[in-house]
Amino acid sequence: MLAMQYRFTLPADYDMAIIRQRIHERGHLLDGFPHLEWKAYLWSQKDGRHPGSVNAYAPLYLWQDNAGINQFLASPGFRAVCEDFGRPQIDIWSVWECTGNQAMPAAAVCYQQTQAIAPGTSLAALRQQEHEQAARLLQQGALSVLSAYDPQQWRTLRMSAWPNEQEFMPQQIHSECYQIGYVAMKR
């Protein structure tokens, strides 16, 4: 499996209702997309409640394989995103594990942490640590946890999805909080 994400950072005075409306009107169009496990339509708003929060649209995808990525990036839907916001840099991550896929539609918020992988770090040990962290997050009430790594930039990604914001507030420095506007699912 592969995780894919792009992010558009929007001006501080951008009306985020436009993004929420876009998600409402178009989110369902990816339900059943070939090779897609799920797509979480993530957005954040500069609100002062979350340190470093910005206006952003940052959808996160979980693909079964790269055939789905290729088909999506050549689709009219992605072309429309590029026409509206510009062509984004796309991050692609090799997935170590993703638990709770079927629970994703019930999630309202997610937290993402990225961390550099130091030279000499054992990937096997790091993968085991991520597995143990995922188990702890699920025990604390997370609905879904995804852990992955990017061997090009040598960094990890952890996403935990929650039913609401009060359930969990991560203390990690590199944590980003996103609202989940919709989750498109495989059929």
N, CA and C atoms as an extended XYZ file, in Angstrom:
561
Properties=species:S:1:pos:R:3:atomname:S:1:resname:S:1:resid:I:1 pbc="F F F"
N         0.836       -1.179        0.000 N   MET     1
C         0.000        0.000        0.000 CA  MET     1
C         0.880        1.241        0.000 C   MET     1
N         0.314        2.308       -0.530 N   LEU     2
C         1.006        3.592       -0.603 CA  LEU     2
C         0.092        4.694       -0.075 C   LEU     2
N         0.666        5.598        0.689 N   ALA     3
C        -0.052        6.798        1.115 CA  ALA     3
C         0.402        7.932        0.212 C   ALA     3
N        -0.500        8.836       -0.095 N   MET     4
C        -0.186        9.974       -0.960 CA  MET     4
C        -0.847       11.209       -0.367 C   MET     4
N        -0.126       12.318       -0.404 N   GLN     5
C        -0.696       13.559        0.104 CA  GLN     5
C        -0.101       14.747       -0.630 C   GLN     5
N        -0.943       15.721       -0.868 N   TYR     6
C        -0.486       17.027       -1.327 CA  TYR     6
C        -1.181       18.049       -0.454 C   TYR     6
N        -0.598       19.231       -0.410 N   ARG     7
C        -1.130       20.248        0.495 CA  ARG     7
C        -1.079       21.602       -0.186 C   ARG     7
N        -2.174       22.304       -0.083 N   PHE     8
C        -2.244       23.683       -0.547 CA  PHE     8
C        -2.375       24.568        0.680 C   PHE     8
N        -1.370       25.387        0.938 N   THR     9
C        -1.459       26.384        1.994 CA  THR     9
C        -2.105       27.617        1.377 C   THR     9
N        -3.176       28.067        1.979 N   LEU    10
C        -3.985       29.152        1.432 CA  LEU    10
C        -3.756       30.436        2.227 C   LEU    10
N        -4.069       31.590        1.641 N   PRO    11
C        -3.871       32.856        2.361 CA  PRO    11
C        -4.629       32.889        3.687 C   PRO    11
N        -4.109       33.653        4.623 N   ALA    12
C        -4.717       33.751        5.955 CA  ALA    12
C        -6.152       34.266        5.897 C   ALA    12
N        -6.480       35.079        4.881 N   ASP    13
C        -7.840       35.612        4.777 CA  ASP    13
C        -8.716       34.803        3.813 C   ASP    13
N        -8.242       33.621        3.402 N   TYR    14
C        -9.012       32.782        2.481 CA  TYR    14
C       -10.283       32.291        3.167 C   TYR    14
N       -11.392       32.339        2.488 N   ASP    15
C       -12.668       31.885        3.031 CA  ASP    15
C       -12.702       30.357        2.976 C   ASP    15
N       -12.464       29.712        4.102 N   MET    16
C       -12.402       28.244        4.140 CA  MET    16
C       -13.758       27.597        3.888 C   MET    16
N       -14.822       28.379        3.895 N   ALA    17
C       -16.126       27.838        3.519 CA  ALA    17
C       -16.097       27.346        2.071 C   ALA    17
N       -15.238       27.936        1.251 N   ILE    18
C       -15.096       27.497       -0.138 CA  ILE    18
C       -14.561       26.065       -0.179 C   ILE    18
N       -13.584       25.763        0.651 N   ILE    19
C       -13.020       24.406        0.705 CA  ILE    19
C       -14.049       23.433        1.255 C   ILE    19
N       -14.722       23.808        2.327 N   ARG    20
C       -15.737       22.922        2.900 CA  ARG    20
C       -16.847       22.637        1.891 C   ARG    20
N       -17.253       23.648        1.123 N   GLN    21
C       -18.289       23.459        0.108 CA  GLN    21
C       -17.784       22.550       -1.012 C   GLN    21
N       -16.545       22.734       -1.419 N   ARG    22
C       -15.945       21.901       -2.463 CA  ARG    22
C       -15.946       20.429       -2.024 C   ARG    22
N       -15.534       20.198       -0.772 N   ILE    23
C       -15.537       18.833       -0.240 CA  ILE    23
C       -16.952       18.276       -0.226 C   ILE    23
N       -17.909       19.069        0.226 N   HIS    24
C       -19.314       18.634        0.298 CA  HIS    24
C       -19.849       18.250       -1.087 C   HIS    24
N       -19.521       19.056       -2.081 N   GLU    25
C       -20.052       18.827       -3.426 CA  GLU    25
C       -19.318       17.727       -4.192 C   GLU    25
N       -18.014       17.560       -3.950 N   ARG    26
C       -17.215       16.667       -4.788 CA  ARG    26
C       -16.653       15.443       -4.076 C   ARG    26
N       -16.709       15.415       -2.767 N   GLY    27
C       -16.081       14.328       -2.021 CA  GLY    27
C       -16.530       12.948       -2.444 C   GLY    27
N       -17.811       12.786       -2.640 N   HIS    28
C       -18.358       11.473       -2.976 CA  HIS    28
C       -17.895       10.964       -4.344 C   HIS    28
N       -17.350       11.831       -5.185 N   LEU    29
C       -16.962       11.428       -6.536 CA  LEU    29
C       -15.835       10.398       -6.536 C   LEU    29
N       -15.084       10.304       -5.450 N   LEU    30
C       -14.026        9.302       -5.391 CA  LEU    30
C       -14.448        8.010       -4.692 C   LEU    30
N       -15.667        7.945       -4.197 N   ASP    31
C       -16.145        6.678       -3.648 CA  ASP    31
C       -16.066        5.614       -4.738 C   ASP    31
N       -15.410        4.512       -4.429 N   GLY    32
C       -15.295        3.424       -5.387 CA  GLY    32
C       -14.225        3.606       -6.447 C   GLY    32
N       -13.364        4.620       -6.326 N   PHE    33
C       -12.309        4.826       -7.320 CA  PHE    33
C       -11.385        3.604       -7.324 C   PHE    33
N       -10.997        3.119       -8.505 N   PRO    34
C       -10.165        1.916       -8.590 CA  PRO    34
C        -8.869        2.033       -7.772 C   PRO    34
N        -8.578        0.991       -7.021 N   HIS    35
C        -7.346        0.844       -6.236 CA  HIS    35
C        -7.268        1.781       -5.025 C   HIS    35
N        -8.334        2.510       -4.717 N   LEU    36
C        -8.341        3.422       -3.571 CA  LEU    36
C        -8.952        2.723       -2.362 C   LEU    36
N        -8.219        2.707       -1.252 N   GLU    37
C        -8.786        2.231        0.011 CA  GLU    37
C        -9.640        3.341        0.615 C   GLU    37
N        -9.044        4.521        0.750 N   TRP    38
C        -9.796        5.690        1.218 CA  TRP    38
C        -9.049        6.970        0.857 C   TRP    38
N        -9.817        8.049        0.812 N   LYS    39
C        -9.275        9.399        0.674 CA  LYS    39
C        -9.925       10.238        1.759 C   LYS    39
N        -9.089       10.806        2.629 N   ALA    40
C        -9.580       11.706        3.675 CA  ALA    40
C        -9.396       13.133        3.176 C   ALA    40
N       -10.490       13.846        3.057 N   TYR    41
C       -10.464       15.248        2.636 CA  TYR    41
C       -10.130       16.094        3.863 C   TYR    41
N        -8.868       16.428        4.012 N   LEU    42
C        -8.384       17.136        5.189 CA  LEU    42
C        -8.274       18.631        4.924 C   LEU    42
N        -8.635       19.406        5.929 N   TRP    43
C        -8.478       20.860        5.844 CA  TRP    43
C        -8.192       21.395        7.236 C   TRP    43
N        -7.520       22.517        7.258 N   SER    44
C        -7.270       23.193        8.533 CA  SER    44
C        -7.531       24.678        8.341 C   SER    44
N        -7.762       25.328        9.450 N   GLN    45
C        -8.074       26.756        9.409 CA  GLN    45
C        -7.240       27.479       10.456 C   GLN    45
N        -6.681       28.602       10.061 N   LYS    46
C        -5.927       29.431       11.010 CA  LYS    46
C        -6.934       29.933       12.036 C   LYS    46
N        -6.814       29.409       13.258 N   ASP    47
C        -7.834       29.709       14.252 CA  ASP    47
C        -7.286       30.088       15.624 C   ASP    47
N        -5.977       30.003       15.804 N   GLY    48
C        -5.416       30.350       17.094 CA  GLY    48
C        -5.496       29.243       18.133 C   GLY    48
N        -6.306       28.220       17.914 N   ARG    49
C        -6.427       27.115       18.878 CA  ARG    49
C        -5.295       26.113       18.730 C   ARG    49
N        -4.803       25.963       17.511 N   HIS    50
C        -3.758       24.988       17.236 CA  HIS    50
C        -2.472       25.721       16.878 C   HIS    50
N        -1.401       25.458       17.597 N   PRO    51
C        -0.134       26.135       17.298 CA  PRO    51
C         0.274       25.909       15.844 C   PRO    51
N         0.627       26.984       15.175 N   GLY    52
C         1.087       26.869       13.793 CA  GLY    52
C         0.006       26.578       12.783 C   GLY    52
N        -1.254       26.658       13.189 N   SER    53
C        -2.332       26.336       12.250 CA  SER    53
C        -2.377       27.375       11.118 C   SER    53
N        -2.701       26.874        9.942 N   VAL    54
C        -2.819       27.710        8.754 CA  VAL    54
C        -4.064       27.271        7.989 C   VAL    54
N        -4.499       28.110        7.076 N   ASN    55
C        -5.560       27.701        6.167 CA  ASN    55
C        -4.931       26.751        5.147 C   ASN    55
N        -5.443       25.535        5.084 N   ALA    56
C        -4.861       24.548        4.179 CA  ALA    56
C        -5.891       23.525        3.746 C   ALA    56
N        -5.650       22.980        2.572 N   TYR    57
C        -6.382       21.834        2.052 CA  TYR    57
C        -5.320       20.778        1.783 C   TYR    57
N        -5.423       19.607        2.440 N   ALA    58
C        -4.339       18.626        2.388 CA  ALA    58
C        -4.884       17.199        2.352 C   ALA    58
N        -5.547       16.797        1.278 N   PRO    59
C        -6.119       15.452        1.244 CA  PRO    59
C        -5.058       14.365        1.363 C   PRO    59
N        -5.427       13.296        2.050 N   LEU    60
C        -4.555       12.150        2.268 CA  LEU    60
C        -5.237       10.919        1.688 C   LEU    60
N        -4.493       10.165        0.893 N   TYR    61
C        -5.025        8.990        0.200 CA  TYR    61
C        -4.307        7.738        0.684 C   TYR    61
N        -5.027        6.637        0.754 N   LEU    62
C        -4.431        5.326        0.961 CA  LEU    62
C        -4.761        4.484       -0.265 C   LEU    62
N        -3.709        4.153       -1.024 N   TRP    63
C        -3.855        3.407       -2.270 CA  TRP    63
C        -3.419        1.953       -2.083 C   TRP    63
N        -4.087        1.054       -2.791 N   GLN    64
C        -3.691       -0.351       -2.775 CA  GLN    64
C        -2.363       -0.543       -3.504 C   GLN    64
N        -2.134        0.266       -4.541 N   ASP    65
C        -0.915        0.147       -5.344 CA  ASP    65
C        -0.758        1.394       -6.206 C   ASP    65
N         0.320        1.444       -6.967 N   ASN    66
C         0.573        2.657       -7.752 CA  ASN    66
C        -0.314        2.767       -8.984 C   ASN    66
N        -1.011        1.713       -9.376 N   ALA    67
C        -1.932        1.812      -10.519 CA  ALA    67
C        -3.035        2.837      -10.218 C   ALA    67
N        -3.514        2.855       -8.997 N   GLY    68
C        -4.538        3.825       -8.618 CA  GLY    68
C        -4.008        5.247       -8.631 C   GLY    68
N        -2.789        5.432       -8.138 N   ILE    69
C        -2.173        6.758       -8.160 CA  ILE    69
C        -2.065        7.248       -9.602 C   ILE    69
N        -1.561        6.384      -10.477 N   ASN    70
C        -1.397        6.772      -11.882 CA  ASN    70
C        -2.727        7.149      -12.513 C   ASN    70
N        -3.751        6.348      -12.251 N   GLN    71
C        -5.070        6.632      -12.825 CA  GLN    71
C        -5.629        7.936      -12.275 C   GLN    71
N        -5.470        8.164      -10.976 N   PHE    72
C        -6.001        9.383      -10.377 CA  PHE    72
C        -5.293       10.627      -10.909 C   PHE    72
N        -3.962       10.590      -10.959 N   LEU    73
C        -3.222       11.772      -11.395 CA  LEU    73
C        -3.493       12.129      -12.854 C   LEU    73
N        -3.979       11.176      -13.637 N   ALA    74
C        -4.341       11.435      -15.035 CA  ALA    74
C        -5.828       11.744      -15.196 C   ALA    74
N        -6.561       11.820      -14.086 N   SER    75
C        -8.014       11.980      -14.136 CA  SER    75
C        -8.443       13.432      -14.304 C   SER    75
N        -9.665       13.632      -14.807 N   PRO    76
C       -10.223       14.991      -14.876 CA  PRO    76
C       -10.360       15.641      -13.495 C   PRO    76
N       -10.615       14.842      -12.457 N   GLY    77
C       -10.750       15.393      -11.112 CA  GLY    77
C        -9.464       16.026      -10.616 C   GLY    77
N        -8.335       15.347      -10.819 N   PHE    78
C        -7.065       15.922      -10.393 CA  PHE    78
C        -6.698       17.111      -11.277 C   PHE    78
N        -7.016       17.032      -12.541 N   ARG    79
C        -6.765       18.159      -13.434 CA  ARG    79
C        -7.519       19.398      -12.937 C   ARG    79
N        -8.753       19.210      -12.459 N   ALA    80
C        -9.542       20.332      -11.932 CA  ALA    80
C        -8.883       20.928      -10.684 C   ALA    80
N        -8.328       20.080       -9.824 N   VAL    81
C        -7.618       20.575       -8.641 CA  VAL    81
C        -6.443       21.450       -9.081 C   VAL    81
N        -5.687       20.964      -10.066 N   CYS    82
C        -4.527       21.723      -10.557 CA  CYS    82
C        -4.946       23.042      -11.202 C   CYS    82
N        -6.058       23.037      -11.907 N   GLU    83
C        -6.542       24.273      -12.527 CA  GLU    83
C        -6.968       25.291      -11.470 C   GLU    83
N        -7.548       24.808      -10.369 N   ASP    84
C        -8.044       25.709       -9.326 CA  ASP    84
C        -6.945       26.197       -8.376 C   ASP    84
N        -5.961       25.344       -8.092 N   PHE    85
C        -4.978       25.680       -7.061 CA  PHE    85
C        -3.529       25.610       -7.532 C   PHE    85
N        -3.278       25.113       -8.726 N   GLY    86
C        -1.905       24.908       -9.198 CA  GLY    86
C        -1.488       23.463       -8.977 C   GLY    86
N        -0.462       23.038       -9.706 N   ARG    87
C        -0.010       21.652       -9.575 CA  ARG    87
C         0.841       21.517       -8.304 C   ARG    87
N         0.430       20.635       -7.407 N   PRO    88
C         1.128       20.525       -6.118 CA  PRO    88
C         2.311       19.563       -6.168 C   PRO    88
N         3.188       19.719       -5.195 N   GLN    89
C         4.178       18.683       -4.920 CA  GLN    89
C         3.428       17.559       -4.225 C   GLN    89
N         3.677       16.329       -4.629 N   ILE    90
C         2.966       15.192       -4.066 CA  ILE    90
C         3.939       14.328       -3.286 C   ILE    90
N         3.608       14.055       -2.040 N   ASP    91
C         4.402       13.149       -1.211 CA  ASP    91
C         3.800       11.755       -1.315 C   ASP    91
N         4.660       10.766       -1.518 N   ILE    92
C         4.224        9.368       -1.578 CA  ILE    92
C         5.032        8.594       -0.551 C   ILE    92
N         4.329        7.826        0.244 N   TRP    93
C         4.917        7.114        1.375 CA  TRP    93
C         4.662        5.611        1.223 C   TRP    93
N         5.632        4.810        1.555 N   SER    94
C         5.463        3.365        1.628 CA  SER    94
C         4.820        3.054        2.980 C   SER    94
N         3.686        2.370        2.961 N   VAL    95
C         2.906        2.144        4.182 CA  VAL    95
C         3.429        0.921        4.936 C   VAL    95
N         3.720        1.124        6.212 N   TRP    96
C         4.060        0.015        7.082 CA  TRP    96
C         2.795       -0.671        7.574 C   TRP    96
N         1.834        0.144        8.004 N   GLU    97
C         0.583       -0.437        8.487 CA  GLU    97
C        -0.501        0.632        8.513 C   GLU    97
N        -1.715        0.174        8.320 N   CYS    98
C        -2.875        1.040        8.485 CA  CYS    98
C        -3.986        0.204        9.089 C   CYS    98
N        -4.371        0.549       10.292 N   THR    99
C        -5.432       -0.168       10.980 CA  THR    99
C        -6.680        0.707       11.022 C   THR    99
N        -7.822        0.060       11.043 N   GLY   100
C        -9.076        0.794       11.183 CA  GLY   100
C        -9.583        1.444        9.916 C   GLY   100
N        -9.252        0.897        8.755 N   ASN   101
C        -9.695        1.507        7.495 CA  ASN   101
C       -11.207        1.700        7.435 C   ASN   101
N       -11.966        0.706        7.874 N   GLN   102
C       -13.420        0.796        7.778 CA  GLN   102
C       -14.007        1.833        8.737 C   GLN   102
N       -13.250        2.233        9.753 N   ALA   103
C       -13.726        3.227       10.714 CA  ALA   103
C       -13.460        4.659       10.258 C   ALA   103
N       -12.675        4.826        9.205 N   MET   104
C       -12.318        6.181        8.769 CA  MET   104
C       -13.520        7.109        8.548 C   MET   104
N       -14.625        6.653        7.950 N   PRO   105
C       -15.749        7.579        7.740 CA  PRO   105
C       -16.329        8.172        9.032 C   PRO   105
N       -16.090        7.537       10.163 N   ALA   106
C       -16.601        8.057       11.437 CA  ALA   106
C       -15.664        9.091       12.057 C   ALA   106
N       -14.489        9.278       11.485 N   ALA   107
C       -13.508       10.212       12.052 CA  ALA   107
C       -13.850       11.647       11.681 C   ALA   107
N       -13.621       12.550       12.618 N   ALA   108
C       -13.890       13.972       12.394 CA  ALA   108
C       -12.616       14.803       12.353 C   ALA   108
N       -11.551       14.269       12.940 N   VAL   109
C       -10.301       15.014       13.033 CA  VAL   109
C        -9.136       14.038       12.944 C   VAL   109
N        -8.010       14.516       12.436 N   CYS   110
C        -6.814       13.674       12.449 CA  CYS   110
C        -5.611       14.514       12.824 C   CYS   110
N        -4.634       13.818       13.350 N   TYR   111
C        -3.352       14.417       13.701 CA  TYR   111
C        -2.291       13.721       12.876 C   TYR   111
N        -1.380       14.495       12.321 N   GLN   112
C        -0.288       13.950       11.533 CA  GLN   112
C         1.026       14.395       12.149 C   GLN   112
N         1.931       13.450       12.248 N   GLN   113
C         3.277       13.766       12.687 CA  GLN   113
C         4.238       13.252       11.628 C   GLN   113
N         5.203       14.072       11.261 N   THR   114
C         6.293       13.636       10.404 CA  THR   114
C         7.580       13.821       11.195 C   THR   114
N         8.501       12.920       10.940 N   GLN   115
C         9.763       12.977       11.669 CA  GLN   115
C        10.868       12.464       10.768 C   GLN   115
N        12.006       13.139       10.809 N   ALA   116
C        13.164       12.707       10.039 CA  ALA   116
C        13.684       11.382       10.592 C   ALA   116
N        14.170       10.541        9.696 N   ILE   117
C        14.819        9.285       10.083 CA  ILE   117
C        16.324        9.549       10.088 C   ILE   117
N        16.909        9.472       11.253 N   ALA   118
C        18.338        9.761       11.388 CA  ALA   118
C        19.178        8.707       10.672 C   ALA   118
N        20.301        9.118       10.104 N   PRO   119
C        21.205        8.146        9.482 CA  PRO   119
C        21.576        7.044       10.481 C   PRO   119
N        21.622        5.829        9.997 N   GLY   120
C        21.984        4.700       10.849 CA  GLY   120
C        20.819        4.090       11.605 C   GLY   120
N        19.639        4.696       11.524 N   THR   121
C        18.465        4.163       12.215 CA  THR   121
C        18.038        2.850       11.568 C   THR   121
N        17.763        1.868       12.380 N   SER   122
C        17.261        0.583       11.890 CA  SER   122
C        15.801        0.744       11.469 C   SER   122
N        15.517        0.513       10.192 N   LEU   123
C        14.122        0.608        9.737 CA  LEU   123
C        13.263       -0.463       10.382 C   LEU   123
N        13.821       -1.631       10.621 N   ALA   124
C        13.053       -2.699       11.267 CA  ALA   124
C        12.654       -2.270       12.687 C   ALA   124
N        13.587       -1.691       13.428 N   ALA   125
C        13.283       -1.243       14.788 CA  ALA   125
C        12.283       -0.082       14.761 C   ALA   125
N        12.466        0.835       13.812 N   LEU   126
C        11.548        1.969       13.703 CA  LEU   126
C        10.142        1.503       13.348 C   LEU   126
N        10.058        0.537       12.456 N   ARG   127
C         8.750       -0.014       12.085 CA  ARG   127
C         8.076       -0.653       13.301 C   ARG   127
N         8.838       -1.366       14.109 N   GLN   128
C         8.290       -1.980       15.323 CA  GLN   128
C         7.819       -0.903       16.301 C   GLN   128
N         8.581        0.173       16.450 N   GLN   129
C         8.170        1.273       17.321 CA  GLN   129
C         6.859        1.889       16.838 C   GLN   129
N         6.738        2.065       15.531 N   GLU   130
C         5.504        2.624       14.965 CA  GLU   130
C         4.327        1.683       15.191 C   GLU   130
N         4.565        0.383       15.071 N   HIS   131
C         3.513       -0.606       15.335 CA  HIS   131
C         3.033       -0.493       16.788 C   HIS   131
N         3.977       -0.381       17.707 N   GLU   132
C         3.627       -0.251       19.126 CA  GLU   132
C         2.905        1.066       19.405 C   GLU   132
N         3.337        2.145       18.761 N   GLN   133
C         2.671        3.440       18.936 CA  GLN   133
C         1.243        3.383       18.383 C   GLN   133
N         1.070        2.726       17.243 N   ALA   134
C        -0.275        2.585       16.668 CA  ALA   134
C        -1.190        1.839       17.639 C   ALA   134
N        -0.681        0.784       18.241 N   ALA   135
C        -1.484        0.027       19.208 CA  ALA   135
C        -1.889        0.904       20.392 C   ALA   135
N        -0.947        1.739       20.883 N   ARG   136
C        -1.273        2.647       22.003 CA  ARG   136
C        -2.353        3.652       21.593 C   ARG   136
N        -2.213        4.216       20.391 N   LEU   137
C        -3.199        5.206       19.937 CA  LEU   137
C        -4.579        4.577       19.788 C   LEU   137
N        -4.637        3.372       19.256 N   LEU   138
C        -5.924        2.679       19.123 CA  LEU   138
C        -6.518        2.401       20.504 C   LEU   138
N        -5.681        2.039       21.447 N   GLN   139
C        -6.141        1.787       22.805 CA  GLN   139
C        -6.676        3.068       23.452 C   GLN   139
N        -6.108        4.227       23.081 N   GLN   140
C        -6.551        5.508       23.624 CA  GLN   140
C        -7.817        6.028       22.942 C   GLN   140
N        -8.265        5.363       21.869 N   GLY   141
C        -9.507        5.763       21.222 CA  GLY   141
C        -9.401        6.185       19.775 C   GLY   141
N        -8.226        6.108       19.177 N   ALA   142
C        -8.115        6.429       17.749 CA  ALA   142
C        -8.952        5.436       16.952 C   ALA   142
N        -9.567        5.925       15.903 N   LEU   143
C       -10.362        5.067       15.036 CA  LEU   143
C        -9.496        4.378       13.987 C   LEU   143
N        -8.454        5.072       13.551 N   SER   144
C        -7.561        4.543       12.526 CA  SER   144
C        -6.175        5.140       12.743 C   SER   144
N        -5.155        4.346       12.436 N   VAL   145
C        -3.773        4.821       12.512 CA  VAL   145
C        -3.039        4.317       11.277 C   VAL   145
N        -2.352        5.231       10.624 N   LEU   146
C        -1.532        4.908        9.465 CA  LEU   146
C        -0.093        5.268        9.804 C   LEU   146
N         0.831        4.351        9.517 N   SER   147
C         2.248        4.687        9.664 CA  SER   147
C         2.959        4.289        8.385 C   SER   147
N         3.859        5.168        7.958 N   ALA   148
C         4.522        4.987        6.673 CA  ALA   148
C         5.871        5.687        6.708 C   ALA   148
N         6.672        5.412        5.674 N   TYR   149
C         7.947        6.115        5.582 CA  TYR   149
C         8.240        6.481        4.142 C   TYR   149
N         9.069        7.492        3.994 N   ASP   150
C         9.476        8.005        2.692 CA  ASP   150
C        10.983        7.820        2.583 C   ASP   150
N        11.446        6.824        1.781 N   PRO   151
C        12.879        6.580        1.681 CA  PRO   151
C        13.619        7.598        0.808 C   PRO   151
N        12.891        8.468        0.127 N   GLN   152
C        13.564        9.502       -0.659 CA  GLN   152
C        14.021       10.642        0.249 C   GLN   152
N        13.122       11.058        1.149 N   GLN   153
C        13.458       12.150        2.069 CA  GLN   153
C        13.783       11.638        3.473 C   GLN   153
N        13.746       10.334        3.677 N   TRP   154
C        14.053        9.687        4.945 CA  TRP   154
C        13.297       10.340        6.101 C   TRP   154
N        11.979       10.072        6.087 N   ARG   155
C        11.124       10.578        7.157 CA  ARG   155
C         9.953        9.621        7.330 C   ARG   155
N         9.337        9.699        8.482 N   THR   156
C         8.163        8.879        8.771 CA  THR   156
C         6.916        9.767        8.777 C   THR   156
N         5.792        9.128        8.593 N   LEU   157
C         4.486        9.768        8.689 CA  LEU   157
C         3.631        8.913        9.606 C   LEU   157
N         2.975        9.553       10.559 N   ARG   158
C         1.965        8.878       11.372 CA  ARG   158
C         0.712        9.730       11.345 C   ARG   158
N        -0.392        9.116       10.996 N   MET   159
C        -1.690        9.791       11.005 CA  MET   159
C        -2.592        9.002       11.937 C   MET   159
N        -3.218        9.707       12.855 N   SER   160
C        -4.216        9.070       13.714 CA  SER   160
C        -5.529        9.835       13.554 C   SER   160
N        -6.595        9.089       13.312 N   ALA   161
C        -7.921        9.674       13.096 CA  ALA   161
C        -8.783        9.413       14.331 C   ALA   161
N        -9.554       10.454       14.722 N   TRP   162
C       -10.290       10.434       15.976 CA  TRP   162
C       -11.735       10.876       15.746 C   TRP   162
N       -12.649       10.459       16.626 N   PRO   163
C       -14.048       10.869       16.457 CA  PRO   163
C       -14.266       12.356       16.705 C   PRO   163
N       -13.425       12.960       17.558 N   ASN   164
C       -13.512       14.396       17.798 CA  ASN   164
C       -12.190       14.887       18.370 C   ASN   164
N       -12.042       16.181       18.416 N   GLU   165
C       -10.784       16.795       18.823 CA  GLU   165
C       -10.448       16.588       20.287 C   GLU   165
N       -11.433       16.459       21.120 N   GLN   166
C       -11.178       16.341       22.549 CA  GLN   166
C       -10.602       14.983       22.929 C   GLN   166
N       -10.719       13.994       22.039 N   GLU   167
C       -10.248       12.655       22.365 CA  GLU   167
C        -8.742       12.597       22.588 C   GLU   167
N        -7.980       13.390       21.838 N   PHE   168
C        -6.527       13.230       21.866 CA  PHE   168
C        -5.863       14.517       21.416 C   PHE   168
N        -4.895       14.948       22.173 N   MET   169
C        -4.116       16.119       21.768 CA  MET   169
C        -2.646       15.717       21.831 C   MET   169
N        -2.036       15.397       20.701 N   PRO   170
C        -0.648       14.925       20.728 CA  PRO   170
C         0.309       16.016       21.199 C   PRO   170
N         1.353       15.586       21.845 N   GLN   171
C         2.341       16.520       22.374 CA  GLN   171
C         3.553       16.665       21.448 C   GLN   171
N         3.588       15.887       20.367 N   GLN   172
C         4.732       15.949       19.476 CA  GLN   172
C         4.850       17.337       18.856 C   GLN   172
N         6.076       17.769       18.674 N   ILE   173
C         6.350       19.094       18.130 CA  ILE   173
C         5.852       19.218       16.696 C   ILE   173
N         5.993       18.181       15.914 N   HIS   174
C         5.668       18.253       14.489 CA  HIS   174
C         4.250       17.751       14.191 C   HIS   174
N         3.330       18.007       15.074 N   SER   175
C         1.968       17.532       14.893 CA  SER   175
C         1.126       18.587       14.179 C   SER   175
N         0.351       18.129       13.217 N   GLU   176
C        -0.594       19.003       12.530 CA  GLU   176
C        -1.991       18.448       12.770 C   GLU   176
N        -2.928       19.332       13.006 N   CYS   177
C        -4.318       18.937       13.233 CA  CYS   177
C        -5.140       19.319       12.005 C   CYS   177
N        -5.922       18.364       11.517 N   TYR   178
C        -6.799       18.608       10.371 CA  TYR   178
C        -8.223       18.179       10.705 C   TYR   178
N        -9.161       18.918       10.198 N   GLN   179
C       -10.559       18.498       10.201 CA  GLN   179
C       -10.745       17.549        9.012 C   GLN   179
N       -11.611       16.570        9.163 N   ILE   180
C       -11.897       15.640        8.079 CA  ILE   180
C       -13.275       15.994        7.533 C   ILE   180
N       -13.302       16.508        6.304 N   GLY   181
C       -14.556       16.926        5.710 CA  GLY   181
C       -15.373       15.787        5.127 C   GLY   181
N       -14.682       14.742        4.675 N   TYR   182
C       -15.349       13.584        4.074 CA  TYR   182
C       -14.297       12.514        3.887 C   TYR   182
N       -14.717       11.254        3.899 N   VAL   183
C       -13.819       10.144        3.588 CA  VAL   183
C       -14.451        9.343        2.463 C   VAL   183
N       -13.812        9.372        1.293 N   ALA   184
C       -14.235        8.530        0.169 CA  ALA   184
C       -13.674        7.135        0.403 C   ALA   184
N       -14.471        6.112        0.147 N   MET   185
C       -14.074        4.727        0.446 CA  MET   185
C       -14.175        3.841       -0.789 C   MET   185
N       -13.404        2.751       -0.735 N   LYS   186
C       -13.543        1.734       -1.776 CA  LYS   186
C       -14.912        1.077       -1.587 C   LYS   186
N       -15.380        0.476       -2.634 N   ARG   187
C       -16.686       -0.206       -2.528 CA  ARG   187
C       -16.485       -1.677       -2.476 C   ARG   187
